[in-house]
PDB file of C-alpha atoms in Angstrom:
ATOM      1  CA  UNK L 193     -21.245-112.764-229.563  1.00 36.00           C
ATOM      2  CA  UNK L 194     -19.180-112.916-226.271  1.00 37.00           C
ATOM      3  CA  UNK L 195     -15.071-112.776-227.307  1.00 32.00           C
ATOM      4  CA  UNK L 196     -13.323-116.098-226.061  1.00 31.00           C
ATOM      5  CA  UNK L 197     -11.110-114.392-223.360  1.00 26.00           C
ATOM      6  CA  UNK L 198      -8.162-117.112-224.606  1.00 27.00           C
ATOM      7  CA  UNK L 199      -8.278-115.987-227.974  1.00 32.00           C
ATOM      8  CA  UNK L 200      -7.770-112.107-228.200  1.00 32.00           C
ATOM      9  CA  UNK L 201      -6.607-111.550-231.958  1.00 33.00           C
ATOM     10  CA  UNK L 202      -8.528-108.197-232.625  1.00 37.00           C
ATOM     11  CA  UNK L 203     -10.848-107.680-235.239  1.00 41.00           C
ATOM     12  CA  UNK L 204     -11.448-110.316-237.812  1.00 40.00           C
ATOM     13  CA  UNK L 205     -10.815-109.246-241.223  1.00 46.00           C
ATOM     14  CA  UNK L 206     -12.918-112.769-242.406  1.00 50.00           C
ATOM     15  CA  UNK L 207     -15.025-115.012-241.134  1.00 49.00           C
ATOM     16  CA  UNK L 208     -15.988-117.604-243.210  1.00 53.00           C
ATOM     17  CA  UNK L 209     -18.717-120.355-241.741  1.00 47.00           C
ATOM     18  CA  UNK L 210     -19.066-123.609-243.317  1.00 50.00           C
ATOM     19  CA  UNK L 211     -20.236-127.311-241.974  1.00 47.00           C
ATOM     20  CA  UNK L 212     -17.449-129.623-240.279  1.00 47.00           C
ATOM     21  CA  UNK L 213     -15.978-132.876-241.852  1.00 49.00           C
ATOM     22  CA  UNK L 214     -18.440-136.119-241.009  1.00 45.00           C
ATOM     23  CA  UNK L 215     -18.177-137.056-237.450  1.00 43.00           C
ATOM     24  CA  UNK L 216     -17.342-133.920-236.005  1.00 43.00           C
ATOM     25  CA  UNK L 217     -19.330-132.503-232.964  1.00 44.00           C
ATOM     26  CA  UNK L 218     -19.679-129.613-233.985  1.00 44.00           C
ATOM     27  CA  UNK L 219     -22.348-128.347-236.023  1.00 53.00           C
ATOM     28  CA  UNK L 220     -20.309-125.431-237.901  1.00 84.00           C
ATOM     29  CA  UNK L 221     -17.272-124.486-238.717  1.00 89.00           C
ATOM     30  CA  UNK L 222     -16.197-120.557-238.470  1.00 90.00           C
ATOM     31  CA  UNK L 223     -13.095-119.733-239.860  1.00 91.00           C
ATOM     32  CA  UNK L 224     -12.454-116.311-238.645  1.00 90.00           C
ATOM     33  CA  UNK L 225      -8.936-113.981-240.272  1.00 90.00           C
ATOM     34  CA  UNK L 226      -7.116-111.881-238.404  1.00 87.00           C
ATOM     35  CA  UNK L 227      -3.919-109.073-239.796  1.00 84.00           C
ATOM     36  CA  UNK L 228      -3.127-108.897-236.054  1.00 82.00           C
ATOM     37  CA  UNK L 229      -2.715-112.641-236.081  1.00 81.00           C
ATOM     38  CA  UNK L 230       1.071-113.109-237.784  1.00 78.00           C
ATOM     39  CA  UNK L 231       2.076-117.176-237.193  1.00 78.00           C
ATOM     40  CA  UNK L 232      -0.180-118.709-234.584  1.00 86.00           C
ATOM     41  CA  UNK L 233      -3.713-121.072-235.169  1.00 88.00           C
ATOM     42  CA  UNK L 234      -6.049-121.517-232.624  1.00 87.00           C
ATOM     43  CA  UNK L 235      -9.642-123.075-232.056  1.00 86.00           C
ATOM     44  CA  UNK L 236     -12.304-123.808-229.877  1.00 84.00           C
ATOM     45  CA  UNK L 237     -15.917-124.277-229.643  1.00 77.00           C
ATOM     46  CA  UNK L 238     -19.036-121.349-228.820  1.00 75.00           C
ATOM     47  CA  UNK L 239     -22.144-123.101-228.287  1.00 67.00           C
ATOM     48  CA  UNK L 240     -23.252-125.615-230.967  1.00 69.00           C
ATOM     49  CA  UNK L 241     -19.786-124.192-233.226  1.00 81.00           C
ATOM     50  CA  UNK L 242     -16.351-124.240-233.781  1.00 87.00           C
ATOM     51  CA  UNK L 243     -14.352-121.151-234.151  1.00 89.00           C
ATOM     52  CA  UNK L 244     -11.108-121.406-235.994  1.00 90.00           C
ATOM     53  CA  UNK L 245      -8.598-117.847-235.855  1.00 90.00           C
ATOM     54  CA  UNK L 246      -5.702-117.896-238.783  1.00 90.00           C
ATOM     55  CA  UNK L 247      -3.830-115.059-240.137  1.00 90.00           C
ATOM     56  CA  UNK L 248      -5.401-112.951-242.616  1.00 89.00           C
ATOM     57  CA  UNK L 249      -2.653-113.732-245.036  1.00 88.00           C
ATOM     58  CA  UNK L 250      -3.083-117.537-245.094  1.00 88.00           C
ATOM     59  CA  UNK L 251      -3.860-119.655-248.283  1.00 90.00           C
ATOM     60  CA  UNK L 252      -7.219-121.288-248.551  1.00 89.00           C
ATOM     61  CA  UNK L 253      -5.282-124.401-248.787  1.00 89.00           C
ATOM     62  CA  UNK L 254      -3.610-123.773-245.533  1.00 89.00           C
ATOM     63  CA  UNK L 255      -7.118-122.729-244.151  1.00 89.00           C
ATOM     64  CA  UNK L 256      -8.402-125.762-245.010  1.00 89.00           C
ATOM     65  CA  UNK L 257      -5.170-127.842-243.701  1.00 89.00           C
ATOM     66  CA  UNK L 258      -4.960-126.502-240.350  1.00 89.00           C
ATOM     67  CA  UNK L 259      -8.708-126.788-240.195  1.00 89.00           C
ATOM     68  CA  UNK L 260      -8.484-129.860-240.340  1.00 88.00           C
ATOM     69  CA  UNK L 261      -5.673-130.446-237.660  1.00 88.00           C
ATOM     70  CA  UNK L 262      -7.369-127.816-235.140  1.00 87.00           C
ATOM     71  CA  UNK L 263     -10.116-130.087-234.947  1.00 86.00           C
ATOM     72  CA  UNK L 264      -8.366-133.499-234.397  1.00 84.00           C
ATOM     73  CA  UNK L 265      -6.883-131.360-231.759  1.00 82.00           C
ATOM     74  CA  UNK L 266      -9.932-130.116-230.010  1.00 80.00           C
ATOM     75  CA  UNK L 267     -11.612-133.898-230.097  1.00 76.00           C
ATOM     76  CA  UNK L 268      -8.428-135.393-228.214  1.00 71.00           C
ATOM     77  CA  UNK L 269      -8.456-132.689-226.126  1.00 70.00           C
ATOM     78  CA  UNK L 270     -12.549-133.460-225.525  1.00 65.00           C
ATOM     79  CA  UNK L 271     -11.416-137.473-225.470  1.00 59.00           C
ATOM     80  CA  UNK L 272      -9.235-137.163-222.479  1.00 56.00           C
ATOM     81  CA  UNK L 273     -11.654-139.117-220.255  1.00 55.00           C
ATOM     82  CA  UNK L 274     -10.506-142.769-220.401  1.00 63.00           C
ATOM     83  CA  UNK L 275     -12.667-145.569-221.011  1.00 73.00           C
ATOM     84  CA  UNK L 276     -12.270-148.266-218.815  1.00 81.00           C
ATOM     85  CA  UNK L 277     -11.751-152.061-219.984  1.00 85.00           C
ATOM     86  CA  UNK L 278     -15.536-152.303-219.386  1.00 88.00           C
ATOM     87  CA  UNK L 279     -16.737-149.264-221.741  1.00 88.00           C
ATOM     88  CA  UNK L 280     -13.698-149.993-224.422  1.00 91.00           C
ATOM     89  CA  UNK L 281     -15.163-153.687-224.968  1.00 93.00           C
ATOM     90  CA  UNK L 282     -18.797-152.620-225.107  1.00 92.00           C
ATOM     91  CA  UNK L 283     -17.237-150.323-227.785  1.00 92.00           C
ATOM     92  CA  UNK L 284     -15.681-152.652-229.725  1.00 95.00           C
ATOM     93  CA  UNK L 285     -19.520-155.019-229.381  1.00 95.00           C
ATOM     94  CA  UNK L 286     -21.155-151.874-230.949  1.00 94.00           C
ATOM     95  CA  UNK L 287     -18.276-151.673-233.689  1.00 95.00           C
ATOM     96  CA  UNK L 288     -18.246-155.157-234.439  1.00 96.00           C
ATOM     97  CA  UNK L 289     -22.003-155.122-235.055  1.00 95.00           C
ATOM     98  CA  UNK L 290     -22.191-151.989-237.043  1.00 94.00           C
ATOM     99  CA  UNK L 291     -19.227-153.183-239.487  1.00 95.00           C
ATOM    100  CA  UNK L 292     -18.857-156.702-239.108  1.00 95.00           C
ATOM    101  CA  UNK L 293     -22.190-157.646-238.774  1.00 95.00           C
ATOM    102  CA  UNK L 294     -21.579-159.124-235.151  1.00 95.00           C
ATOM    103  CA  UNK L 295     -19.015-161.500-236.629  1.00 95.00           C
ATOM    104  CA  UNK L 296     -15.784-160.524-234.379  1.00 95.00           C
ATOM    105  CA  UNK L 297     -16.625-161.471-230.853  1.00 95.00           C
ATOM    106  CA  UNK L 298     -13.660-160.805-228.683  1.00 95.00           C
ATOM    107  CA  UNK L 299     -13.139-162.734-225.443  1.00 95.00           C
ATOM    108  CA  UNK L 300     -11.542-159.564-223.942  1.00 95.00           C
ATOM    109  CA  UNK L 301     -10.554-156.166-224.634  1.00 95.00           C
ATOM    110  CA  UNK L 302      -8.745-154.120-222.708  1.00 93.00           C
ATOM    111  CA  UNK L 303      -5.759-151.196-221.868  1.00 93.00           C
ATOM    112  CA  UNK L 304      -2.220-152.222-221.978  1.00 92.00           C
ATOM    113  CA  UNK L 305       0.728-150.288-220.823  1.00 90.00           C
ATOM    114  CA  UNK L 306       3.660-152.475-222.429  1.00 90.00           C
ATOM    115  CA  UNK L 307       3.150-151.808-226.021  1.00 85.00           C
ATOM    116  CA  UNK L 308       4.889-148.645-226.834  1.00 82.00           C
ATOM    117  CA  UNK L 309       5.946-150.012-230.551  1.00 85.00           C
ATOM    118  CA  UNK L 310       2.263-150.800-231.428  1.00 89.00           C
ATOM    119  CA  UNK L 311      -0.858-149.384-231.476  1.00 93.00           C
ATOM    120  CA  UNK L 312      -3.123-152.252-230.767  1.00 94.00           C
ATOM    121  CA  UNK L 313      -2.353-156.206-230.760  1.00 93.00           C
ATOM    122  CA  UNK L 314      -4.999-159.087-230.940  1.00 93.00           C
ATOM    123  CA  UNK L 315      -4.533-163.014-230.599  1.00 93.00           C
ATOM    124  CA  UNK L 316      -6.601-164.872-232.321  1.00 92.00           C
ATOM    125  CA  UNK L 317      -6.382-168.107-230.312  1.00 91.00           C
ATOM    126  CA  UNK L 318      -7.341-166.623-227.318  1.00 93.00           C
ATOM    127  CA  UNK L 319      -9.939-164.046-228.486  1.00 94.00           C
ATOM    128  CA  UNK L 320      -8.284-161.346-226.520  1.00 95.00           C
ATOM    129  CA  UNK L 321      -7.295-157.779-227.888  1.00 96.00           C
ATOM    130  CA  UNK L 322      -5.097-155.086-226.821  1.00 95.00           C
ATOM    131  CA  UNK L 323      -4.886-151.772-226.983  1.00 94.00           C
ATOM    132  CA  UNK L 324      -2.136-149.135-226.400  1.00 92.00           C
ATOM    133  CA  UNK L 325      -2.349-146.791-223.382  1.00 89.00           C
ATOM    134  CA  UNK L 326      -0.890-144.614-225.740  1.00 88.00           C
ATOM    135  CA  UNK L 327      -4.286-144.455-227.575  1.00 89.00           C
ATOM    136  CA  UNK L 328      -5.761-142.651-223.998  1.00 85.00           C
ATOM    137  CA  UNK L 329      -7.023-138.824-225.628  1.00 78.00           C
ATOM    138  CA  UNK L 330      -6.680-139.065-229.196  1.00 84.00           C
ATOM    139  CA  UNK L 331      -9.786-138.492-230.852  1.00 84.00           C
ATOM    140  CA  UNK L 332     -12.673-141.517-230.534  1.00 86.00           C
ATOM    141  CA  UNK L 333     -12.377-142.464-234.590  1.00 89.00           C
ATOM    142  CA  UNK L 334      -8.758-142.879-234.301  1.00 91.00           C
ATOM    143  CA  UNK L 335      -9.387-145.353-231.070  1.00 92.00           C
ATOM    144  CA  UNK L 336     -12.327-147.392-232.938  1.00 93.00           C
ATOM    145  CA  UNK L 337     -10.138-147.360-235.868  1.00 95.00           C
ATOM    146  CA  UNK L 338      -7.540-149.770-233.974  1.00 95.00           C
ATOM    147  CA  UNK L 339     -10.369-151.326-232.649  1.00 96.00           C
ATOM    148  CA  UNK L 340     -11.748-152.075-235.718  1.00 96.00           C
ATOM    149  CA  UNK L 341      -7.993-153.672-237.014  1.00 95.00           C
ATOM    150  CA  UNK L 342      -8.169-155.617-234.075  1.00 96.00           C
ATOM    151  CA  UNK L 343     -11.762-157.388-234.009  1.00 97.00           C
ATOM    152  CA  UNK L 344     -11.245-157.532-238.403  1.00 96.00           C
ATOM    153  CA  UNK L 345      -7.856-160.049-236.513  1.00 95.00           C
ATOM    154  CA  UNK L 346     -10.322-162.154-235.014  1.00 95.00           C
ATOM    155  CA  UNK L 347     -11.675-163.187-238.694  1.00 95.00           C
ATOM    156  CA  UNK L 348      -9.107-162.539-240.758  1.00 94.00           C
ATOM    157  CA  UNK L 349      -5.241-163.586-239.218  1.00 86.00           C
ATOM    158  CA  UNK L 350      -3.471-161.459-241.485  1.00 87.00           C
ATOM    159  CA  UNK L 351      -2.974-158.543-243.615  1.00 89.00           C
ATOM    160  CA  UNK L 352      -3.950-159.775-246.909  1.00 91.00           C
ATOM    161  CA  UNK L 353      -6.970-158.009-249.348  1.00 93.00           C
ATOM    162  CA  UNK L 354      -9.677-159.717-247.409  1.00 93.00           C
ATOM    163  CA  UNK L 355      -8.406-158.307-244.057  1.00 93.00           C
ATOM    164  CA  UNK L 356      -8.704-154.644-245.799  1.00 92.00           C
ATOM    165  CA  UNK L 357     -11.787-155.157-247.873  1.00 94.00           C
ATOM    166  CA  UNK L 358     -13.040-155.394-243.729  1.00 93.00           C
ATOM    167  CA  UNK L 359     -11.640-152.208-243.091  1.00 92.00           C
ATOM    168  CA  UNK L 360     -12.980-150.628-245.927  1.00 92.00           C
ATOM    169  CA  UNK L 361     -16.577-150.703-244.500  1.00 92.00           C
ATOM    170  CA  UNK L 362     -14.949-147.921-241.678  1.00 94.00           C
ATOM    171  CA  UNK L 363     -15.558-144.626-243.429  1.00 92.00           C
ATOM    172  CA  UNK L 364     -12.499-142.880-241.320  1.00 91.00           C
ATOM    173  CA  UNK L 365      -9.900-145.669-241.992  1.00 92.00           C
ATOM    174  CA  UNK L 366      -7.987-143.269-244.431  1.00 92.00           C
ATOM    175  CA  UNK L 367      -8.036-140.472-242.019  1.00 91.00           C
ATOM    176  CA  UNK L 368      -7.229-142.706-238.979  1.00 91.00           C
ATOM    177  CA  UNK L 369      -4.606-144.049-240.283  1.00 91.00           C
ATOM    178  CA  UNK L 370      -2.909-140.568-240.951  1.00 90.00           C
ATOM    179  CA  UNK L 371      -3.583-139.522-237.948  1.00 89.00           C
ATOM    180  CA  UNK L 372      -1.581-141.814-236.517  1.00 91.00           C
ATOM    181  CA  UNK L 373       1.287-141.837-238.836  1.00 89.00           C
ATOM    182  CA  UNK L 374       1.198-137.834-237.804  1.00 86.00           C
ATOM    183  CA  UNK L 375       1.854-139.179-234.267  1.00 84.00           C
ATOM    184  CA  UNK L 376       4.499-141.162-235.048  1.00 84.00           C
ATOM    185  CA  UNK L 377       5.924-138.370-237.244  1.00 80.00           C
ATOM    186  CA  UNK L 378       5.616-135.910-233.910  1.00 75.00           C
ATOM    187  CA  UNK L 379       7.375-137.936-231.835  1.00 73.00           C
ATOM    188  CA  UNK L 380      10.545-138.064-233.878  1.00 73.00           C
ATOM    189  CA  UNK L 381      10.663-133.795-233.572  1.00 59.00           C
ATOM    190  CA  UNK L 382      12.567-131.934-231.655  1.00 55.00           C
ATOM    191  CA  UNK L 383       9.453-129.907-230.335  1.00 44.00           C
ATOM    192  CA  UNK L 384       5.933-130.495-231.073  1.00 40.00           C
ATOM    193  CA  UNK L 385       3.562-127.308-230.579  1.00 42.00           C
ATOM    194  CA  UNK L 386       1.071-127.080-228.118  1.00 39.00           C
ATOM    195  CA  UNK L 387      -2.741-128.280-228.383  1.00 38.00           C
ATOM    196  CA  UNK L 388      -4.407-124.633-228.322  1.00 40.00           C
ATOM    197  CA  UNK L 389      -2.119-122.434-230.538  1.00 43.00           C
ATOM    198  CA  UNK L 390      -0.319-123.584-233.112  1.00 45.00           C
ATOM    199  CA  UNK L 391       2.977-122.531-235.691  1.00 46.00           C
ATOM    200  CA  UNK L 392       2.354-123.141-239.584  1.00 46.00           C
ATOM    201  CA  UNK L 393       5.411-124.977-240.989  1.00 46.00           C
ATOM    202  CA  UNK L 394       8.100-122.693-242.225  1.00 46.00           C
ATOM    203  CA  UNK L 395       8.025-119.987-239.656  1.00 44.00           C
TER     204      UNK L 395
END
C-alpha cells in the first residue's frame, strides 16, 4: 500500500477498518494509530477508502469523535465546486420529490451574497428561496438540509410541529443541523485549525 506522502506518521501501532456513517463516499473507514503521532488528526482517501491517522494514545471515544469531524472535513473539502443557480434548483426538484412527494415547487432558487446572519431564507408569496453563499463547500447534506427547510417554507409558513414532522422525513437533519451550529461555534474562536491536520481540544 503506497504511503500518502502528506501524511508521514511512521509506523502504525493500529489500524482498525470499519464501514463509514450513511452517506459517506467512501466505502471504508481505516483508522490507523500512531506513538509518533502526539496531538495532530489527519485524513484522506486511498482508492475506494478513507484513512484516518490519530495518536496511539487516543480514547475510542475520541476515535470515534474526530472520525466523525475528519470526514465532514474531507466532503467540504470534495464540495468546493459550486453549483450554479441552475444545478442548486434542479437539486432542490429532486429533494422536494424524494421527501415531499413533489409538493414544494419553488419559483426560484438561487445563491445570495447578503445574508451573512442566515443560512437560507424563503418567501412564500413569491415562491422564491435563498440560500447563503456561505453554504459554498460545506458538505452536500448540510446544503440539501437548508434546502430542505426552505422548500418544507413553501408548505408550511412557520416553525410549528407540522413544519418539523416535514423535516423529519430527512435522515441527516440531526447531523445537519450540528454541523452548522459547529460553524457558528468556529466562527466565534480565536483560531480555527486547518482542514487537513487537526488539534484535539485540550492541547
Amino acid at each position: 500500500m503506497p504511503a500518502d506522502p502528506l501524511h508521514r506518521a511512521g509506523k502504525p501501532q493500529r489500524s482498525t477498518t470499519s464501514q463509514p456513517p450513511s452517506g459517506s463516499r467512501a466505502s471504508a473507514i481505516e483508522v490507523r494509530r500512531s506513538t509518533r503521532r502526539r496531538r495532530t488528526v489527519s485524513a484522506y482517501r486511498e482508492g475506494d477508502r478513507t484513512v484516518v491517522l490519530i495518536p496511539a494514545r487516543m480514547s475510542e471515544a475520541e476515535e470515534q469523535r474526530w472520525v466523525t469531524v475528519m470526514l465532514d472535513k474531507l466532503a467540504a473539502q470534495e464540495s468546493r465546486r459550486t453549483l450554479g443557480d441552475t444545478e442548486l434548483a434542479e437539486r432542490a426538484r429532486r429533494l422536494s420529490d424524494q421527501y415531499f412527494g413533489g409538493r414544494a415547487r419553488p419559483a426560484s432558487v438561487r445563491w445570495v451574497t447578503n445574508q451573512n446572519t442566515r443560512w437560507g431564507s424563503c418567501t412564500p408569496s413569491e415562491g422564491s428561496i435563498r440560500l447563503s453563499h456561505r453554504l459554498q463547500g460545506m458538505p452536500e447534506y448540510v446544503i440539501d438540509y437548508v434546502l430542505l427547510h426552505e422548500l418544507a417554507h413553501l408548505l408550511v409558513p412557520g416553525h410549528g410541529p407540522r413544519f418539523w414532522e416535514l423535516l423529519e422525513a430527512y435522515p441527516r437533519t440531526e447531523r445537519a443541523r450540528g454541523y452548522l451550529e459547529g460553524v457558528v461555534a468556529a466562527e466565534r474562536l480565536p483560531h480555527v485549525p486547518g482542514a487537513r491536520g487537526e488539534r484535539p481540544r485540550g492541547e
